[in-house]
Amino acid sequence: MSGEVQASTEEQQEMQDTVVSPEKAEEVKLKARYPHLGTRPGGSDLLRKRLQKGQQKYFDSGDYNMAKAKMKNKQLPTAAAEKTEITGDHIPTPQDLPQRKQSLVASKLAF
Amino acid sequence: MMAGVGGGNDFQWCFSQVKGAIDEDVAEADIISTVEFNYSGELLATGDKGGRVVIFQREQESKNRLLSRGEYNVYSTFQSHEPEFDYLKSLEIEEKINKIRWLPQQNAAHFLLSANDKTIKLWKISERDKRAEGYNLKDEDGRLQDQFRITTLRVPVLMPMDLMVEASPRRIFANAHTYHINSISVNSDYETYLSADDLRINLWHLEITDRSFNIVDIKPANMEELTEVITAAECHPHQCNVFVYSSSKGTIRLCDMRAAALCDRHSKFFEEPEDPSSRSFFSEIISSISDVKFSHSGRYMMTRDYLSVKVWDLNMENRPVETYQVHEYLRSKLCSLYENDCIFDKFECCWNGSDSAIMTGSYNNFFRMFDRNTRRDITLEASRENSKPRAILKPRKVCTGGKRKKDEISVDSLDFNKKILHTAWHPKENVIAVAATNNLYIFQDKMN
């Protein structure tokens, strides 16, 4: 009997926590989806990502040709899905490159 | 007469104008990235992701129509920054204009500073409404005359011509920032200005482009030890030796340039104590300050973090004097907002001319205003549906749970792609400019 009472008190505490802090409930949800999140210091990960905003590795014809020569029969590595990670081994291919902008057009606000 | 928010019976915000295309497909380049009135409010500048600046000028009010106020029409537009490529590091430098700041007007021309991630430019915008005619050495088409053919001399005369507004880059302040510039601020001495990136703040002289002084450097010797970055910086409106900078940890440091050449040690440190029991994974992220603005009086400053706006008294460092919730209902959505990156959106905030009201943006093209005196607040929407001339804007309400009343919108129906990050308030009147993605809305107070 007492065991049951204890269990329900714990449940109540959990409910209380959820009610009291929606933020904590959201954290629980996030950790459930991404169990490895926060195992490395989250702050520096986020900050590093922020400092590297918009930075991409670009096509280097020298690297490309060297890699092609080495590979010979093998296929070149395909583009990583996660472009934000700068990996030392991945040689970007022309398909990886985003299109540079062409001619500059006037702003639509000016009409 | 100014002030008032429109939360009650006093003032009512009406639609005035909307600029920009109506198409559903928004080109990335058209996204407005900064909005700024000049000191008189006569000019309104916008910058976009395509590196272009558009300046609007307020029309002179017509004396016949008492109720109509000056409309803003295009005055000048130019390409401020272009995409660049850093060959050494294989990095593309975006042309997006991060900030525009006007200089106070000192002669007939107007000057503004515009900054992308790496370079700041001083632009001169001047009018030409006369041209010289009757040259001796060249004819109407500009072709040089044979000087031996000239038998008489005449004095060229100035003739009126159609107004031409020219923008020319007068100074280019480059190569001083390793990281991305997030702020520029003109000093009250009208001679210097500061520019801030994630880790450093530099002080420039407006006339000198080949040198700048580094006044704050928070880069650690070992980047693994990096714990916070600079998110915004601003010069004090009256004291030219004082500036503040905010951080990703929700703190603000006030520095005095008279104290030392390198202001790594702050004079004042503003931080609100946090309840340790309420700390979560999101705490630091949502406490990151996205904007800091001094009041016009110079007595207060306002900071914007993800969920709130705080007003600080410069004489009190241990907590803000006022806190306004912008969209508290998002606290129970932080998980999905983290997943879609919205939690990193950088909202700006602004004061009205008399410092009695503040404004900031939210999602679903909503923006919020808070009256500091009456403590009333209002949520308004920038949308094409409410864009009949002089139509009064109806207050909007977000329903957080339970029964949704008519005209309310539920949190789950909010469009998180419609963000209002940039807003500006006319320095003297109740006229506001609200950037909604690729459209610029101008609203005016009915009573004005």
mmCIF file of C-alpha atoms in Angstrom, chain A residues 28-95:
data_model
loop_
_atom_site.group_PDB
_atom_site.id
_atom_site.type_symbol
_atom_site.label_atom_id
_atom_site.label_comp_id
_atom_site.label_asym_id
_atom_site.label_seq_id
_atom_site.Cartn_x
_atom_site.Cartn_y
_atom_site.Cartn_z
ATOM 1 C CA VAL A 28 13.293 16.531 -21.965
ATOM 2 C CA LYS A 29 11.670 16.332 -25.389
ATOM 3 C CA LEU A 30 14.833 17.517 -27.097
ATOM 4 C CA LYS A 31 17.089 15.124 -25.215
ATOM 5 C CA ALA A 32 14.770 12.288 -26.161
ATOM 6 C CA ARG A 33 15.199 13.102 -29.835
ATOM 7 C CA TYR A 34 18.911 13.821 -29.673
ATOM 8 C CA PRO A 35 20.457 11.782 -26.888
ATOM 9 C CA HIS A 36 24.009 12.947 -27.626
ATOM 10 C CA LEU A 37 23.144 16.608 -27.383
ATOM 11 C CA GLY A 38 24.965 18.407 -24.632
ATOM 12 C CA THR A 39 27.473 15.616 -24.007
ATOM 13 C CA ARG A 40 30.058 17.917 -25.486
ATOM 14 C CA PRO A 41 29.895 21.411 -24.060
ATOM 15 C CA GLY A 42 26.933 22.858 -25.932
ATOM 16 C CA GLY A 43 28.105 26.415 -25.595
ATOM 17 C CA SER A 44 31.304 26.076 -27.551
ATOM 18 C CA ASP A 45 29.640 23.979 -30.249
ATOM 19 C CA LEU A 46 27.044 26.633 -30.832
ATOM 20 C CA LEU A 47 29.565 29.440 -30.641
ATOM 21 C CA ARG A 48 31.902 27.770 -33.087
ATOM 22 C CA LYS A 49 29.027 27.204 -35.476
ATOM 23 C CA ARG A 50 28.146 30.865 -35.111
ATOM 24 C CA LEU A 51 31.671 32.075 -35.792
ATOM 25 C CA GLN A 52 31.816 29.907 -38.868
ATOM 26 C CA LYS A 53 28.541 31.228 -40.250
ATOM 27 C CA GLY A 54 28.547 31.154 -43.995
ATOM 28 C CA GLN A 55 32.012 29.683 -44.268
ATOM 29 C CA GLN A 56 32.369 27.002 -46.844
ATOM 30 C CA LYS A 57 35.171 25.141 -48.409
ATOM 31 C CA TYR A 58 35.513 25.981 -52.016
ATOM 32 C CA PHE A 59 36.672 24.193 -55.071
ATOM 33 C CA ASP A 60 40.416 24.079 -55.506
ATOM 34 C CA SER A 61 41.409 22.782 -58.916
ATOM 35 C CA GLY A 62 44.800 21.678 -57.651
ATOM 36 C CA ASP A 63 43.294 19.543 -54.904
ATOM 37 C CA TYR A 64 40.675 18.222 -57.266
ATOM 38 C CA ASN A 65 43.133 17.103 -59.895
ATOM 39 C CA MET A 66 45.469 15.562 -57.335
ATOM 40 C CA ALA A 67 42.587 13.649 -55.808
ATOM 41 C CA LYS A 68 41.473 12.533 -59.242
ATOM 42 C CA ALA A 69 44.954 11.302 -60.061
ATOM 43 C CA LYS A 70 45.178 9.346 -56.805
ATOM 44 C CA MET A 71 41.723 7.841 -57.101
ATOM 45 C CA LYS A 72 42.124 6.543 -60.646
ATOM 46 C CA ASN A 73 39.469 3.845 -60.822
ATOM 47 C CA LYS A 74 37.703 4.635 -57.599
ATOM 48 C CA GLN A 75 34.797 7.075 -57.539
ATOM 49 C CA LEU A 76 35.312 10.436 -55.971
ATOM 50 C CA PRO A 77 33.661 10.852 -52.546
ATOM 51 C CA THR A 78 30.197 12.277 -52.879
ATOM 52 C CA ALA A 79 29.243 15.528 -51.233
ATOM 53 C CA ALA A 80 28.535 15.327 -47.557
ATOM 54 C CA ALA A 81 24.940 16.036 -46.677
ATOM 55 C CA GLU A 82 26.071 18.216 -43.803
ATOM 56 C CA LYS A 83 27.850 21.052 -45.532
ATOM 57 C CA THR A 84 28.444 22.952 -42.343
ATOM 58 C CA GLU A 85 30.988 20.455 -41.136
ATOM 59 C CA ILE A 86 34.356 21.278 -42.560
ATOM 60 C CA THR A 87 36.120 17.965 -43.022
ATOM 61 C CA GLY A 88 39.719 17.925 -44.055
ATOM 62 C CA ASP A 89 39.375 14.941 -46.360
ATOM 63 C CA HIS A 90 36.455 16.024 -48.436
ATOM 64 C CA ILE A 91 37.443 17.601 -51.708
ATOM 65 C CA PRO A 92 34.522 19.621 -53.011
ATOM 66 C CA THR A 93 33.525 18.846 -56.549
ATOM 67 C CA PRO A 94 31.966 21.327 -58.947
ATOM 68 C CA GLN A 95 28.546 19.884 -58.122
#
